[in-house]
Amino acid sequence: MTSPDPTPDPQPDPQPDPKPEPQPDPKRKPRSEAESAPADAAPEYADRTHRSPGAIAGGVLLLGLCAWLGADALVRGTGRTPWLALAGLLFLVPLVVAYTVRPAVFANQVRLRVRNPFRTITLPWGAVEGLRAGYSSEVFAKDGSKYQLWAIPVSLRARKKAARRQVRAAVDDPHGRTSTVLSGRDAGSTRAPADQALDDLRELAERHAGAPGAQGEPAVRWAYEILAPSAAGALLLVVLLLIG
């Protein structure tokens, strides 16, 4: 009598093939720092810029006049005239740029940067004591120093116009809820441009003065790109006049 066939040994299950690691898509752009930042991180904003449109317009006109007269003297002048014209341009053009086009005020969440004709002052908000617009716009630092804001000129005429608008609005208000006194941001569009700009800067200072990244000491940098060519032009003018 034959015995039944033995039960065949079970075959081991085949191992699944390992999944290949995903490769980065070359067409996909990497995420920017803003996209990869956590959602609760404080957003970064561009600088608020304050400049004087009237000063810029006047500076462009003066630069055009200097270019016209200087080019005419260089091309048609005889003797020492071209050299005097060149020295005069080298002396005057940087000064025109310094007093008209260059002044600007930049403000963000960390600091106030004041670009005056011959200096650039960087003031962290923690170092700002206050801002004032009297006959000129000024910023006071906690170390006792004071700096003018050339880019925010104060116009007494603009203030008088703003005061007349405020009085007119108060008279036209049938309920008497409009004040005739210009105070804070309540005056809105009736504020003079310089006073409104100072209000915006005060608001930034009050909001960010205690921030950890807004601490430090004022830093001052001289504008050698303005001073050096102007001094060279003045020296060349003196030499030409002396040897003449």
Short mmCIF file of C-alpha atoms in Angstrom, two decimals:
data_model
loop_
_atom_site.label_atom_id
_atom_site.label_comp_id
_atom_site.label_asym_id
_atom_site.label_seq_id
_atom_site.Cartn_x
_atom_site.Cartn_y
_atom_site.Cartn_z
CA MET A 1 0.00 0.00 0.00
CA THR A 2 1.45 3.24 -1.14
CA SER A 3 1.67 6.23 1.22
CA PRO A 4 0.27 9.59 0.12
CA ASP A 5 2.62 12.17 -1.25
CA PRO A 6 4.04 14.43 1.37
CA THR A 7 2.66 17.99 1.53
CA PRO A 8 4.97 20.30 -0.39
CA ASP A 9 6.79 22.96 1.63
CA PRO A 10 5.13 26.39 1.35
CA GLN A 11 7.03 28.81 -0.83
CA PRO A 12 8.14 32.08 0.84
CA ASP A 13 6.19 35.17 -0.15
CA PRO A 14 8.08 37.33 -2.58
CA GLN A 15 9.44 40.52 -1.07
CA PRO A 16 7.84 43.69 -2.47
CA ASP A 17 10.10 45.79 -4.58
CA PRO A 18 11.30 48.88 -2.71
CA LYS A 19 9.63 52.04 -3.87
CA PRO A 20 12.02 54.45 -5.56
CA GLU A 21 12.66 57.71 -3.74
CA PRO A 22 10.86 60.65 -5.32
CA GLN A 23 13.13 62.80 -7.42
CA PRO A 24 12.75 66.59 -7.39
CA ASP A 25 10.97 67.98 -10.39
CA PRO A 26 13.42 70.21 -12.28
CA LYS A 27 10.56 72.31 -13.63
CA ARG A 28 9.20 73.09 -10.18
CA LYS A 29 10.50 76.30 -8.67
CA PRO A 30 11.85 76.13 -5.11
CA ARG A 31 9.72 77.67 -2.43
CA SER A 32 10.68 81.17 -1.45
CA GLU A 33 11.58 82.14 2.08
CA ALA A 34 8.22 83.84 2.50
CA GLU A 35 6.37 80.63 1.48
CA SER A 36 8.48 78.39 3.73
CA ALA A 37 8.17 80.73 6.73
CA PRO A 38 5.76 79.73 9.49
CA ALA A 39 2.29 81.17 9.31
CA ASP A 40 2.65 83.06 12.59
CA ALA A 41 5.85 84.85 11.53
CA ALA A 42 5.64 88.63 11.33
CA PRO A 43 5.33 89.81 7.72
CA GLU A 44 8.03 91.99 6.21
CA TYR A 45 6.98 95.16 4.44
CA ALA A 46 8.84 97.43 2.05
CA ASP A 47 10.14 100.75 3.28
CA ARG A 48 7.79 103.70 3.42
CA THR A 49 9.49 106.45 1.46
CA HIS A 50 8.98 110.17 2.02
CA ARG A 51 10.40 112.67 -0.50
CA SER A 52 9.69 116.22 -1.61
CA PRO A 53 8.20 116.28 -5.14
CA GLY A 54 8.80 120.02 -5.42
CA ALA A 55 12.49 119.67 -4.58
CA ILE A 56 12.92 116.84 -7.07
CA ALA A 57 11.22 118.83 -9.85
CA GLY A 58 13.39 121.86 -9.12
CA GLY A 59 16.52 119.74 -9.06
CA VAL A 60 15.75 118.17 -12.42
CA LEU A 61 15.27 121.64 -13.95
CA LEU A 62 18.54 122.92 -12.45
CA LEU A 63 20.44 119.86 -13.66
CA GLY A 64 19.05 120.36 -17.16
CA LEU A 65 20.11 124.02 -17.10
CA CYS A 66 23.61 123.11 -15.89
CA ALA A 67 23.93 120.47 -18.62
CA TRP A 68 22.83 122.93 -21.31
CA LEU A 69 25.11 125.78 -20.26
CA GLY A 70 28.03 123.48 -19.48
CA ALA A 71 27.83 121.64 -22.79
CA ASP A 72 27.67 124.93 -24.68
CA ALA A 73 30.75 126.24 -22.86
CA LEU A 74 32.67 123.00 -23.43
CA VAL A 75 31.91 122.87 -27.15
CA ARG A 76 32.06 126.55 -28.13
CA GLY A 77 34.31 127.98 -25.44
CA THR A 78 37.87 129.10 -26.14
CA GLY A 79 40.95 129.44 -23.96
CA ARG A 80 40.28 128.53 -20.34
CA THR A 81 36.50 128.61 -20.73
CA PRO A 82 36.05 124.82 -21.24
CA TRP A 83 38.18 124.11 -18.17
CA LEU A 84 36.25 126.63 -16.09
CA ALA A 85 32.99 125.12 -17.27
CA LEU A 86 34.19 121.63 -16.39
CA ALA A 87 35.30 122.71 -12.92
CA GLY A 88 32.03 124.56 -12.38
CA LEU A 89 29.99 121.51 -13.35
CA LEU A 90 32.08 119.29 -11.11
CA PHE A 91 31.45 121.68 -8.22
CA LEU A 92 27.77 122.53 -8.77
CA VAL A 93 26.16 119.31 -10.01
CA PRO A 94 26.84 117.27 -6.81
CA LEU A 95 25.48 120.15 -4.70
CA VAL A 96 22.30 120.38 -6.77
CA VAL A 97 21.80 116.62 -6.43
CA ALA A 98 22.52 116.77 -2.69
CA TYR A 99 19.93 119.46 -1.90
CA THR A 100 17.16 118.45 -4.30
CA VAL A 101 17.18 114.83 -5.51
CA ARG A 102 19.08 113.03 -2.75
CA PRO A 103 17.05 113.82 0.43
CA ALA A 104 14.68 111.00 1.40
CA VAL A 105 13.30 109.32 4.51
CA PHE A 106 12.88 105.53 4.61
CA ALA A 107 10.94 103.82 7.40
CA ASN A 108 10.08 100.19 8.08
CA GLN A 109 9.37 97.97 11.08
CA VAL A 110 12.97 98.07 12.32
CA ARG A 111 14.47 101.48 11.73
CA LEU A 112 14.24 105.00 10.37
CA ARG A 113 16.83 105.94 7.72
CA VAL A 114 17.26 109.64 7.00
CA ARG A 115 19.16 110.59 3.84
CA ASN A 116 20.12 114.25 4.10
CA PRO A 117 22.29 116.24 1.66
CA PHE A 118 25.65 115.22 3.13
CA ARG A 119 24.83 112.48 5.67
CA THR A 120 22.77 109.32 6.02
CA ILE A 121 21.50 108.65 9.56
CA THR A 122 20.16 105.23 10.55
CA LEU A 123 18.05 105.23 13.71
CA PRO A 124 16.57 102.02 15.12
CA TRP A 125 13.11 102.72 16.51
CA GLY A 126 14.35 101.89 19.99
CA ALA A 127 16.79 104.81 19.76
CA VAL A 128 14.16 107.39 18.68
CA GLU A 129 12.98 109.74 21.41
CA GLY A 130 10.47 111.68 19.33
CA LEU A 131 9.67 113.55 16.12
CA ARG A 132 8.67 117.18 15.76
CA ALA A 133 7.51 119.41 12.92
CA GLY A 134 8.00 123.06 13.91
CA TYR A 135 9.59 125.30 11.32
CA SER A 136 11.43 122.18 10.13
CA SER A 137 10.95 118.44 10.57
CA GLU A 138 13.27 116.93 13.17
CA VAL A 139 13.90 113.58 14.83
CA PHE A 140 15.36 113.35 18.34
CA ALA A 141 17.46 110.41 19.48
CA LYS A 142 17.65 109.14 23.04
CA ASP A 143 21.36 110.01 23.22
CA GLY A 144 20.47 113.71 22.91
CA SER A 145 21.30 114.18 19.23
CA LYS A 146 18.92 115.88 16.79
CA TYR A 147 18.66 115.43 13.02
CA GLN A 148 16.67 117.36 10.45
CA LEU A 149 14.47 115.60 7.91
CA TRP A 150 15.30 117.44 4.69
CA ALA A 151 12.92 115.25 2.68
CA ILE A 152 9.88 116.43 4.72
CA PRO A 153 9.90 120.24 4.48
CA VAL A 154 7.44 122.19 6.60
CA SER A 155 5.24 124.65 4.71
CA LEU A 156 3.46 127.28 6.79
CA ARG A 157 1.30 128.05 3.77
CA ALA A 158 0.18 124.42 3.58
CA ARG A 159 -0.66 124.51 7.29
CA LYS A 160 -2.80 127.62 6.84
CA LYS A 161 -4.64 125.99 3.94
CA ALA A 162 -5.20 122.87 6.04
CA ALA A 163 -6.52 124.99 8.91
CA ARG A 164 -8.95 126.80 6.59
CA ARG A 165 -10.21 123.47 5.24
CA GLN A 166 -10.74 122.23 8.78
CA VAL A 167 -12.68 125.35 9.77
CA ARG A 168 -14.78 125.13 6.61
CA ALA A 169 -15.56 121.46 7.32
CA ALA A 170 -16.59 122.35 10.88
CA VAL A 171 -18.87 125.15 9.67
CA ASP A 172 -20.49 122.90 7.05
CA ASP A 173 -21.14 120.15 9.59
CA PRO A 174 -24.78 120.56 10.64
CA HIS A 175 -24.33 118.36 13.72
CA GLY A 176 -21.26 120.16 15.05
CA ARG A 177 -19.19 116.98 15.32
CA THR A 178 -16.21 118.32 13.33
CA SER A 179 -13.57 120.02 15.46
CA THR A 180 -11.78 123.18 14.35
CA VAL A 181 -8.59 122.02 16.06
CA LEU A 182 -6.10 119.96 14.05
CA SER A 183 -5.04 117.14 16.35
CA GLY A 184 -3.53 113.73 15.66
CA ARG A 185 -4.82 111.56 12.84
CA ASP A 186 -8.44 112.61 13.37
CA ALA A 187 -7.97 115.52 10.96
CA GLY A 188 -7.36 113.06 8.12
CA SER A 189 -6.86 114.67 4.73
CA THR A 190 -7.04 118.18 6.23
CA ARG A 191 -3.58 117.77 7.73
CA ALA A 192 -0.63 119.44 6.02
CA PRO A 193 1.61 116.93 4.16
CA ALA A 194 4.55 117.37 6.56
CA ASP A 195 2.36 116.93 9.64
CA GLN A 196 0.70 113.86 8.15
CA ALA A 197 4.11 112.32 7.33
CA LEU A 198 5.30 112.95 10.90
CA ASP A 199 2.12 111.34 12.24
CA ASP A 200 2.86 108.20 10.20
CA LEU A 201 6.44 108.07 11.50
CA ARG A 202 5.29 108.56 15.11
CA GLU A 203 2.86 105.69 14.72
CA LEU A 204 5.65 103.41 13.47
CA ALA A 205 7.92 104.51 16.33
CA GLU A 206 5.27 103.83 18.98
CA ARG A 207 4.39 100.45 17.49
CA HIS A 208 7.90 99.06 17.01
CA ALA A 209 10.06 100.85 19.63
CA GLY A 210 10.06 97.79 21.90
CA ALA A 211 10.70 95.17 19.21
CA PRO A 212 13.90 93.11 19.74
CA GLY A 213 15.16 93.84 16.23
CA ALA A 214 14.59 97.59 16.55
CA GLN A 215 17.24 98.22 19.22
CA GLY A 216 20.65 99.80 18.77
CA GLU A 217 22.48 103.09 18.50
CA PRO A 218 22.23 105.74 15.77
CA ALA A 219 24.70 105.35 12.90
CA VAL A 220 25.88 108.25 10.74
CA ARG A 221 27.59 107.91 7.36
CA TRP A 222 28.95 110.87 5.40
CA ALA A 223 28.06 111.11 1.71
CA TYR A 224 31.56 111.06 0.25
CA GLU A 225 30.09 110.44 -3.20
CA ILE A 226 28.77 114.01 -2.97
CA LEU A 227 31.56 115.66 -1.01
CA ALA A 228 34.53 114.30 -3.00
CA PRO A 229 33.59 115.51 -6.53
CA SER A 230 32.31 118.83 -5.23
CA ALA A 231 35.55 119.44 -3.34
CA ALA A 232 37.58 118.46 -6.41
CA GLY A 233 35.61 120.91 -8.55
CA ALA A 234 36.10 123.71 -6.02
CA LEU A 235 39.84 123.04 -5.89
CA LEU A 236 40.08 123.05 -9.69
CA LEU A 237 38.19 126.34 -9.84
CA VAL A 238 40.57 127.94 -7.33
CA VAL A 239 43.64 126.74 -9.24
CA LEU A 240 42.29 128.00 -12.57
CA LEU A 241 41.44 131.40 -11.11
CA LEU A 242 44.83 131.73 -9.42
CA ILE A 243 46.86 130.89 -12.52
CA GLY A 244 44.74 133.17 -14.68
#
